[in-house]
Coordinates of C-alpha atoms (C1' of nucleotides) in Angstrom, one line a residue:
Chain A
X1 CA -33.0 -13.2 42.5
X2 CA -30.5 -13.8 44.9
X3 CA -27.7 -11.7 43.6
X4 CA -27.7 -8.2 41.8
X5 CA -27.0 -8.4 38.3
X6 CA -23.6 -6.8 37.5
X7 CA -21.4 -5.4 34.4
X8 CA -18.7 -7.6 35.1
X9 CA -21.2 -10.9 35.5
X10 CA -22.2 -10.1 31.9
X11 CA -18.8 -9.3 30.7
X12 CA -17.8 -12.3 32.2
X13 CA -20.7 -14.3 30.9
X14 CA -20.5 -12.7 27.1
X15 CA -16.8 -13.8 26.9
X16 CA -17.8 -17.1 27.7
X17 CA -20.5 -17.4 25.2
X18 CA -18.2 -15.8 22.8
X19 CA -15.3 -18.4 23.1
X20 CA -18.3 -21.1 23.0
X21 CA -20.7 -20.0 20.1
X22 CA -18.1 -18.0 18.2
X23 CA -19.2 -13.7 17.2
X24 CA -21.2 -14.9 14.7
X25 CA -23.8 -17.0 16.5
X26 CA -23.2 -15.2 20.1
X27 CA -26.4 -13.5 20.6
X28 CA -27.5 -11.3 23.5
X29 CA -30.2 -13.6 24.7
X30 CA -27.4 -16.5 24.7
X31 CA -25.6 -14.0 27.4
X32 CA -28.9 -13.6 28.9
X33 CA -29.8 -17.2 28.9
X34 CA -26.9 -18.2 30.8
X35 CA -27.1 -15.3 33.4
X36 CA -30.5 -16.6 34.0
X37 CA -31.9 -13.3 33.2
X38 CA -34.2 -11.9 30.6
X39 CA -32.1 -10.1 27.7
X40 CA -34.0 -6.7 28.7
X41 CA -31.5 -7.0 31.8
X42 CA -28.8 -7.1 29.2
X43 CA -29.5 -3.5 28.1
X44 CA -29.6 -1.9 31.5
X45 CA -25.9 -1.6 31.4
X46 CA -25.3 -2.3 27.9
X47 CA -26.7 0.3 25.4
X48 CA -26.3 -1.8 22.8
X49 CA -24.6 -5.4 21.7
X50 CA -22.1 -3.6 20.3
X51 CA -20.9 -1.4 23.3
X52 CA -21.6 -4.8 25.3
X53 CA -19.0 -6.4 22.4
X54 CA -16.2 -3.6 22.6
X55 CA -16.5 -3.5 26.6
X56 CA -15.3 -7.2 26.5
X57 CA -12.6 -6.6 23.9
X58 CA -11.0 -3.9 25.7
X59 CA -10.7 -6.1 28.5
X60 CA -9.1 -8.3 27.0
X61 CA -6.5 -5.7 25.2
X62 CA -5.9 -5.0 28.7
X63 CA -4.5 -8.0 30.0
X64 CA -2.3 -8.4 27.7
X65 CA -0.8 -5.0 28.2
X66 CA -0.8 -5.8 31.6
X67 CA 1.5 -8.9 31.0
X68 CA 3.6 -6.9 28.4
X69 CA 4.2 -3.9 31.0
X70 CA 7.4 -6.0 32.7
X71 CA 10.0 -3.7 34.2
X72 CA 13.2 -4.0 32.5
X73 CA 16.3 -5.7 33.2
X74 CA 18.5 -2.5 34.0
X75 CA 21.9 -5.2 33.2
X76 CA 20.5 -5.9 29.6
X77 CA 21.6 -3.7 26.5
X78 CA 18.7 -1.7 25.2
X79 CA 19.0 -4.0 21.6
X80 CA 18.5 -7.4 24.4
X81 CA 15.9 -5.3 25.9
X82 CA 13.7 -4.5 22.9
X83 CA 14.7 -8.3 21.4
X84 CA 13.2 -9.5 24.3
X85 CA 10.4 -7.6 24.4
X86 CA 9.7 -8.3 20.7
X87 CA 10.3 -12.1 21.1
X88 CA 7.7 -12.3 24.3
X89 CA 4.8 -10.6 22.1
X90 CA 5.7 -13.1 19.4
X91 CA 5.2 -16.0 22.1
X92 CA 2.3 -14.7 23.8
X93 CA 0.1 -14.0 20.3
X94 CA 1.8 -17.3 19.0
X95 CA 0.7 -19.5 21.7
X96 CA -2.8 -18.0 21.7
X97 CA -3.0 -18.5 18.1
X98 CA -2.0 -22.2 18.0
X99 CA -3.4 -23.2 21.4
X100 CA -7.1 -21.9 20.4
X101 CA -7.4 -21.2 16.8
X102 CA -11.5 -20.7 17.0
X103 CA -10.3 -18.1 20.1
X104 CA -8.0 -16.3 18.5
X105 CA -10.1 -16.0 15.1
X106 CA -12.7 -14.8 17.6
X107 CA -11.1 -12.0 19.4
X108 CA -9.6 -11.1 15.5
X109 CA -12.9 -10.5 14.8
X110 CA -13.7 -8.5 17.9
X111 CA -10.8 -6.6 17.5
X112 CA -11.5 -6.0 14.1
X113 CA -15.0 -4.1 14.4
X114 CA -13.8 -1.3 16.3
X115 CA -11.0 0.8 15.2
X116 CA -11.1 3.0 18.3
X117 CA -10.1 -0.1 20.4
X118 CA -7.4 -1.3 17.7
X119 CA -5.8 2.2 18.0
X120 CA -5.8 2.4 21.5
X121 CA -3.9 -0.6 21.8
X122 CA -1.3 0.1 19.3
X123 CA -0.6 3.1 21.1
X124 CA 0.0 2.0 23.6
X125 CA 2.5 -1.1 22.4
X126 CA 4.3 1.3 20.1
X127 CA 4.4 3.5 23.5
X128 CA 6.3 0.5 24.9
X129 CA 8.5 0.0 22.1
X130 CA 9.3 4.0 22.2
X131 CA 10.2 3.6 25.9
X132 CA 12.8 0.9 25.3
X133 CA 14.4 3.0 22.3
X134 CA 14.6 6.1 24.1
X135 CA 16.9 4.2 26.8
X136 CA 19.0 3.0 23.8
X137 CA 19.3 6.9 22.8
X138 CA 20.0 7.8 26.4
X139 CA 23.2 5.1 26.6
X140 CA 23.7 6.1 23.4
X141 CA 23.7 2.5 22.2
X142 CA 20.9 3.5 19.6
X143 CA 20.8 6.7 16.9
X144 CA 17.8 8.3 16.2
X145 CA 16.6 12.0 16.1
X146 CA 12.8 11.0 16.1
X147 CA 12.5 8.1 18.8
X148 CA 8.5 8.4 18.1
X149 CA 9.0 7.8 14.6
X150 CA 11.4 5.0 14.6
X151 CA 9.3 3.2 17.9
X152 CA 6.2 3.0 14.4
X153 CA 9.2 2.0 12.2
X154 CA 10.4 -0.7 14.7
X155 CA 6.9 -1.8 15.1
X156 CA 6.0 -1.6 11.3
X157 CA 9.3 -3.7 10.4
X158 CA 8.2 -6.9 13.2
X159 CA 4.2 -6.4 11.7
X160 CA 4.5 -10.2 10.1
X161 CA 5.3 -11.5 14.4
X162 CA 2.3 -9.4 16.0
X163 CA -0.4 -8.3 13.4
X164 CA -3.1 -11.2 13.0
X165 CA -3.1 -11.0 9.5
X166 CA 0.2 -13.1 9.3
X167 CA -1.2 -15.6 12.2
X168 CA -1.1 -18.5 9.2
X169 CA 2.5 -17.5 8.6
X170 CA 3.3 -18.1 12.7
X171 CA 2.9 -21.8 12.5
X172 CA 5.7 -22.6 10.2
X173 CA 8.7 -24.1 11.3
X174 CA 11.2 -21.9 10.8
X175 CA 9.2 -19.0 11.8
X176 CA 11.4 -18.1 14.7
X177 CA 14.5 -18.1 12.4
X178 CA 12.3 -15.3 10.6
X179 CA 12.0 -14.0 13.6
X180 CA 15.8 -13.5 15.1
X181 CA 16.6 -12.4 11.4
X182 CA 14.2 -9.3 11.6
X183 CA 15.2 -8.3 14.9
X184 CA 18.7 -8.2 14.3
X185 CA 18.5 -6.8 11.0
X186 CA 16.2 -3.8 13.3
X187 CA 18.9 -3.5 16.0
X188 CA 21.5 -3.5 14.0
X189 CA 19.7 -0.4 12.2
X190 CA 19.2 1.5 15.4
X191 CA 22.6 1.3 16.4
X192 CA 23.6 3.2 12.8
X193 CA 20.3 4.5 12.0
X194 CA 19.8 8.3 9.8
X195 CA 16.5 9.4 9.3
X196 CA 15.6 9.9 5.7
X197 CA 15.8 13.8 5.8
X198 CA 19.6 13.2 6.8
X199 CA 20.4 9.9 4.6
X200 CA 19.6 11.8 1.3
X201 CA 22.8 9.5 -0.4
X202 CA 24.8 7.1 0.0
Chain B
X1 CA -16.8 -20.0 -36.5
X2 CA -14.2 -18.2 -38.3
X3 CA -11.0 -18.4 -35.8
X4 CA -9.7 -21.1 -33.3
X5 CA -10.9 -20.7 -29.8
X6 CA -7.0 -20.2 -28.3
X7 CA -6.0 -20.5 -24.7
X8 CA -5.1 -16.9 -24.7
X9 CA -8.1 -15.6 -25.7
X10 CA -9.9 -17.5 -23.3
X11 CA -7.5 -15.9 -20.3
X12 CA -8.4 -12.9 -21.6
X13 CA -12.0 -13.5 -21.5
X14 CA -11.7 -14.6 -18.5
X15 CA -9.8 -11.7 -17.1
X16 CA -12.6 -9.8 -18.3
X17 CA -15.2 -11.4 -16.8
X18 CA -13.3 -11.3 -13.6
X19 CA -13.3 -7.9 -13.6
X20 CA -16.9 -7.2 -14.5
X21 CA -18.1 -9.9 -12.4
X22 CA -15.5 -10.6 -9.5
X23 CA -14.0 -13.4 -7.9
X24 CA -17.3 -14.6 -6.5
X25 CA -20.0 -14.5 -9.2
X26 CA -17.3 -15.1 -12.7
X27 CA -18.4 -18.3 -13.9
X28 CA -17.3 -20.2 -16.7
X29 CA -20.6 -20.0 -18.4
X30 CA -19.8 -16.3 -18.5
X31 CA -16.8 -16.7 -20.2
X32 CA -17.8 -18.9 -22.6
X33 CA -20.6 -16.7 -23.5
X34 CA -17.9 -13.5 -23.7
X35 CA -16.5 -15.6 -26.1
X36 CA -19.5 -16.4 -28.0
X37 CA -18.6 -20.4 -27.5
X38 CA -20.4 -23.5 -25.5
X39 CA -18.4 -23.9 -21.9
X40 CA -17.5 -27.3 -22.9
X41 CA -15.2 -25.8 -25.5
X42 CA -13.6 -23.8 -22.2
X43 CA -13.2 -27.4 -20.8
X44 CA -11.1 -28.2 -24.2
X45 CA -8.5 -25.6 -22.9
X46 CA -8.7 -25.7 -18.8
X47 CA -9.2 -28.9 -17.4
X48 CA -11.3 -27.3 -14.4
X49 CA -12.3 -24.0 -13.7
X50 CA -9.8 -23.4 -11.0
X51 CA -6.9 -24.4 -13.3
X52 CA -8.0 -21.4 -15.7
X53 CA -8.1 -18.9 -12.7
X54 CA -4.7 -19.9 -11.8
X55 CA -3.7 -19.5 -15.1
X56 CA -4.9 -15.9 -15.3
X57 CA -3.4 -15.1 -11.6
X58 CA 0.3 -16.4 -12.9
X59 CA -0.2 -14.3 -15.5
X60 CA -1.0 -11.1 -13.8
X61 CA 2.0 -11.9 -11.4
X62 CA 4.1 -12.3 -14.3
X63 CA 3.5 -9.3 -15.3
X64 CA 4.6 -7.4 -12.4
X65 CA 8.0 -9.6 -12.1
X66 CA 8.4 -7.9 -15.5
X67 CA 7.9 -4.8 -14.6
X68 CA 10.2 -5.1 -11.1
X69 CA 12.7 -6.6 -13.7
X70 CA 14.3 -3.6 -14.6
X71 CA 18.5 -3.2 -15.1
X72 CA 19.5 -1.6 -11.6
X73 CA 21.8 1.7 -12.3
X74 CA 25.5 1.0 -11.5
X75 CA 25.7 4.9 -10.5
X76 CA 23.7 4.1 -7.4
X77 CA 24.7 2.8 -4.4
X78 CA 23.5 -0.6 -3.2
X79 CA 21.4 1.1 0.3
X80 CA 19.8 3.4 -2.8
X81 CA 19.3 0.4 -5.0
X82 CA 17.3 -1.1 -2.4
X83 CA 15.3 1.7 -1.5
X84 CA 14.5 2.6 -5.1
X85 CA 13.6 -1.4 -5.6
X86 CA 11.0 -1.3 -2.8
X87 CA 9.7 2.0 -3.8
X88 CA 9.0 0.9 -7.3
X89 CA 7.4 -2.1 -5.5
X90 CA 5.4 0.2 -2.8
X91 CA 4.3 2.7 -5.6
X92 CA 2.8 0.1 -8.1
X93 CA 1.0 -1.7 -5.5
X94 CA -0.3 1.4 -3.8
X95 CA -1.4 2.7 -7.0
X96 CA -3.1 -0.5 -8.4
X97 CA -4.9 -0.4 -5.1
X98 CA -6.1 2.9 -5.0
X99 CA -6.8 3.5 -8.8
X100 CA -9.8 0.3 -8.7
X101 CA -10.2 -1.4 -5.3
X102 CA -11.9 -3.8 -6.5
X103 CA -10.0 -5.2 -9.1
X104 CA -7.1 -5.2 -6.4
X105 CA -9.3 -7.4 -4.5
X106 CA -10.6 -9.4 -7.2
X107 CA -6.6 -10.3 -7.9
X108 CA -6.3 -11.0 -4.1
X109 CA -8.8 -13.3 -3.5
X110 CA -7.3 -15.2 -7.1
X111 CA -3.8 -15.4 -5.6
X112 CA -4.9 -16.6 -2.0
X113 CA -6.8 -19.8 -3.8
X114 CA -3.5 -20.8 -4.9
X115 CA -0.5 -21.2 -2.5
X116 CA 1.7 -22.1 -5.2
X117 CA 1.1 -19.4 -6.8
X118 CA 2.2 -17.2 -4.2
X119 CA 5.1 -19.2 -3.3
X120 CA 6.2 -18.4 -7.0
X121 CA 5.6 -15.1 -6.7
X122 CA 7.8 -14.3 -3.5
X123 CA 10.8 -16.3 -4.3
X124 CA 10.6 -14.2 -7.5
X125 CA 10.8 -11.2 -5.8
X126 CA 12.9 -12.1 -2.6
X127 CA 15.2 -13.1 -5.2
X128 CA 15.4 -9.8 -7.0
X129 CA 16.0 -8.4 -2.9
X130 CA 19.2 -11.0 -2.8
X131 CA 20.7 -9.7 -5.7
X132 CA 20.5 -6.2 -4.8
X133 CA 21.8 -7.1 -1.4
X134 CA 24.8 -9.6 -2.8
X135 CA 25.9 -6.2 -4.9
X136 CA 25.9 -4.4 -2.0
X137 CA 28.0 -7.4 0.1
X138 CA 30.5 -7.2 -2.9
X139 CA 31.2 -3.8 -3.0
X140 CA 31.3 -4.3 1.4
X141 CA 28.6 -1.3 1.6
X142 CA 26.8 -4.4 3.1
X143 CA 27.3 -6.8 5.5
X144 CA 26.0 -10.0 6.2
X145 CA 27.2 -13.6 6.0
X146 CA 23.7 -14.9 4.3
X147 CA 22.3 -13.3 1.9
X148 CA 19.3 -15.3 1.0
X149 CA 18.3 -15.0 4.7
X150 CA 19.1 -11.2 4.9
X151 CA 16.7 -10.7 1.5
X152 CA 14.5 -12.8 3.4
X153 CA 14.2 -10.6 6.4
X154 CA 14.2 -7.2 4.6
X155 CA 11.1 -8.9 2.8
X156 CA 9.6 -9.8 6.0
X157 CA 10.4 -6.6 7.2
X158 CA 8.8 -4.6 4.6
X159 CA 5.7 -6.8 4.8
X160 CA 3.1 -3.6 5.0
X161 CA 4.3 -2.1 2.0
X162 CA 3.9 -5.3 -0.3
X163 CA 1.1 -7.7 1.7
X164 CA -1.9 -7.4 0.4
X165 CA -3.3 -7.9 4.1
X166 CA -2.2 -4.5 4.7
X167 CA -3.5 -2.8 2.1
X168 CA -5.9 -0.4 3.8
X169 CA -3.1 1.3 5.5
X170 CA -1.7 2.4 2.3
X171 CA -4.4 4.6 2.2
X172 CA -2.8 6.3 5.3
X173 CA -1.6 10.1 4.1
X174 CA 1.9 9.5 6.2
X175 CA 2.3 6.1 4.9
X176 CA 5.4 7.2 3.0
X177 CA 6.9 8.1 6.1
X178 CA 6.2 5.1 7.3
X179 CA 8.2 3.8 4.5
X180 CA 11.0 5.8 4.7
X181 CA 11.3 5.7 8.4
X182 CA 11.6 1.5 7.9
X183 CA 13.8 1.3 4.6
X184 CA 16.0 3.4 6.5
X185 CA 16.2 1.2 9.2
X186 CA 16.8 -1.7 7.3
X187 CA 19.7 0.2 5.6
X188 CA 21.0 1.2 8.3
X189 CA 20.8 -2.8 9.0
X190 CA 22.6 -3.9 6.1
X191 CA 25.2 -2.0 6.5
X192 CA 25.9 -2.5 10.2
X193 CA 24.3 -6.1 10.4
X194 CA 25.4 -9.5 12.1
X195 CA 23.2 -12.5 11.9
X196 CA 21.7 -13.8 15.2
X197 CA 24.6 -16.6 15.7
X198 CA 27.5 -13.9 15.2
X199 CA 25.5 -11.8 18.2
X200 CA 24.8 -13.4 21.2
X201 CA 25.2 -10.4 23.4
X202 CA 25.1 -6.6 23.1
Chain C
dG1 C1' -10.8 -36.6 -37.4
dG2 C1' -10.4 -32.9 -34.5
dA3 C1' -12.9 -28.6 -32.8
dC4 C1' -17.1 -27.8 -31.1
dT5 C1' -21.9 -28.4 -29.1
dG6 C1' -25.5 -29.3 -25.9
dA7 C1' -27.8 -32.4 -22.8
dC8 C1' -26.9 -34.4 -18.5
dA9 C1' -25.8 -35.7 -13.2
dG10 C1' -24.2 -34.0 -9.2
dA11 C1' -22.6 -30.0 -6.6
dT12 C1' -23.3 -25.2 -5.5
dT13 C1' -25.9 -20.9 -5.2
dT14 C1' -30.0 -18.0 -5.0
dC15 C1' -34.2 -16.5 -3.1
dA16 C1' -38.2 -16.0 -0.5
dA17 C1' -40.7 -17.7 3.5
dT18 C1' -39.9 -18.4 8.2
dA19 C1' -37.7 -17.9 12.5
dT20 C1' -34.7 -15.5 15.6
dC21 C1' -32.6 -11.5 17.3
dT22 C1' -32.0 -6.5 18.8
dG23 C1' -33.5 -2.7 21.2
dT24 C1' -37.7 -0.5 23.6
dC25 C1' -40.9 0.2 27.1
dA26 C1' -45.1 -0.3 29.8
dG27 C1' -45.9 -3.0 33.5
dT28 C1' -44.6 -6.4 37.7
dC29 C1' -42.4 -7.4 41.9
dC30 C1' -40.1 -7.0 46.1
Chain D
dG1 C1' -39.0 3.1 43.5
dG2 C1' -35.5 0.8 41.2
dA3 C1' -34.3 -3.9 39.2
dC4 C1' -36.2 -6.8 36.3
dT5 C1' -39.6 -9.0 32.9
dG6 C1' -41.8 -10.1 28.7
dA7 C1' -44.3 -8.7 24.7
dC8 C1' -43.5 -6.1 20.7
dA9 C1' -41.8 -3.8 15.9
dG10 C1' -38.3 -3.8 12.8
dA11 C1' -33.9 -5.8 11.4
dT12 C1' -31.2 -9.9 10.6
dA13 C1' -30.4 -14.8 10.0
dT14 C1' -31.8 -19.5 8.7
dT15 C1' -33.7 -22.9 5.7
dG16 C1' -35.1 -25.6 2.0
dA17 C1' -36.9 -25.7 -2.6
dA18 C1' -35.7 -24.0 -7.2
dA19 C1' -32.3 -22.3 -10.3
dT20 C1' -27.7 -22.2 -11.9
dC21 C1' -23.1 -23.9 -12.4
dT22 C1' -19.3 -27.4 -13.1
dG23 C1' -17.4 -31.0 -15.5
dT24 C1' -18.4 -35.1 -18.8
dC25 C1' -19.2 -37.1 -23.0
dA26 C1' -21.7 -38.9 -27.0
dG27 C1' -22.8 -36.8 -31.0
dT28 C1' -22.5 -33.0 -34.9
dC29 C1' -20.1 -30.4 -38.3
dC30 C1' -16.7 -28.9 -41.5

DNA sequence: GGACTGACAGATTTCAATATCTGTCAGTCC
DNA sequence: GGACTGACAGATATTGAAATCTGTCAGTCC
């Protein structure tokens, strides 16, 4: 009774029984338990497990936007710029896949029950991707009427290096290969790039 | 006991069952008793039960290769070629999803039991990408100094329109859009590309 | 004699009873 | 009096005994 009970002691606690029972088994009373507290305690700021579930995903959304928010080299190109930004998601998810496997599989999960989260952070990571395009149009380095639209294309083209369904795909060898071959393949498109209405024919 | 029991009409039995059934409950009791025959007569045919779902996957897949297989028109240009290729692609796989969801899923769950399977299956179809591509080197509308790499990559980077992983976006009312707004880009690649080596710097 | 059957052992799945968990709230404790 | 407890109802998950399935093979049937 020494300390009052606070929403970031159980966030904090709920991640940990998260990473050590799994979602499946974590259960409200386990995040109780190891506060010490009854699980009644839980619920007075938690509606419910799932709120209690979402509050701890965002948070962890959040810190990896925090680490992806880097200023950018001003000497780089706006193609180096976006390359690098590409490749440094690809590290960070690809490290956190094959560093913790029963972690990552977790936070999939987590992710995975709540669209409103999921769409929040793409947003806001296709918002990054827009950011670096739009200098490219503003140097003129890059070609694009719609810098919205082609940030989503850019994103949708690199899904196999970010989206966890292609996690299994991140461990083979020549992955980064895959990797360098997209990208280019992308850059080299947004330094000659129509959009459809304008392409029509060859 | 008036015809053979053949292979085929056991695959087709079995595809039948499948499909009333799914993935998880088909047995092969059940398509024995489709077939009006003991199980151990299946066993005469299919040394297990997973080489007979296998055998029924390849044949599925086969029949899309056949179906992808079509002569490409000399009239178009390769960029048009390639977009017409993945649309066919996009189209038939959008539509087998949308028209019975479960069956798609059914097929799904078949072809991730067997990674050779897949592995078949994509270097079928990455190969049909490389020949559209090497046309398009030929006739320099392309450029690129690896073609089975490049086909690689415009695979890769057309991943939401073909992996099955993705599937629920297709549902998406802007998904062709999407579509268009990536092809392009990948075009646009093609025709302005240099592989990772050959750029070093912007 | 070769296609097929059906009974069998071991592995897997189903189902219903039992236990645990979620969310609530009247009551306790500083 | 506001933070916390703990007992409770209904929902969900676990478990282990019973049923079903897979794969084999000696035996039947044209």
């Amino acid at each position: 009774m020494a300390e009052a009970l606070t929403s970031e002691a159980i966030l904090a606690a709920t991640e940990e029984v998260l990473r050590r029972y799994g979602p499946a088994k974590a259960t409200v009373v386990d995040v109780a338990k190891a506060l010490g507290v009854s699980h009644g305690s839980v619920y007075r700021h938690f509606a419910t497990k799932a709120v209690l579930r979402e509050a701890v995903t965002r948070r962890w959304l959040d810190a990896i936007h925090e680490e992806m928010e880097k200023e950018f080299d001003p000497n780089l190109s706006a193609g180096d710029l976006l390359r690098d930004w590409l490749q440094r998601l690809f590290d960070k998810k690809r490290l956190s896949h094959t560093e913790d496997v029963e972690l990552f599989t977790t936070f999939r999960t987590l992710v995975g029950e709540n669209s409103a989260v999921i769409e929040y952070h793409l947003d806001h990571l296709v918002g990054q991707v827009a950011r670096i395009i739009r200098a490219g149009v503003d140097t003129q380095e890059f070609v694009t009427d719609d810098v919205e639209k082609t940030a989503q294309a850019v994103w949708d083209a690199t899904q196999v290096f970010h989206h966890p369904a292609h996690a299994q795909e991140w461990g083979n060898p020549h992955i980064q290969d895959a990797f360098d071959a997209v990208v280019s393949l992308v850059v080299a498109g947004l330094r000659y790039n129509r959009t459809p209405s304008a392409t029509g024919d060859a």
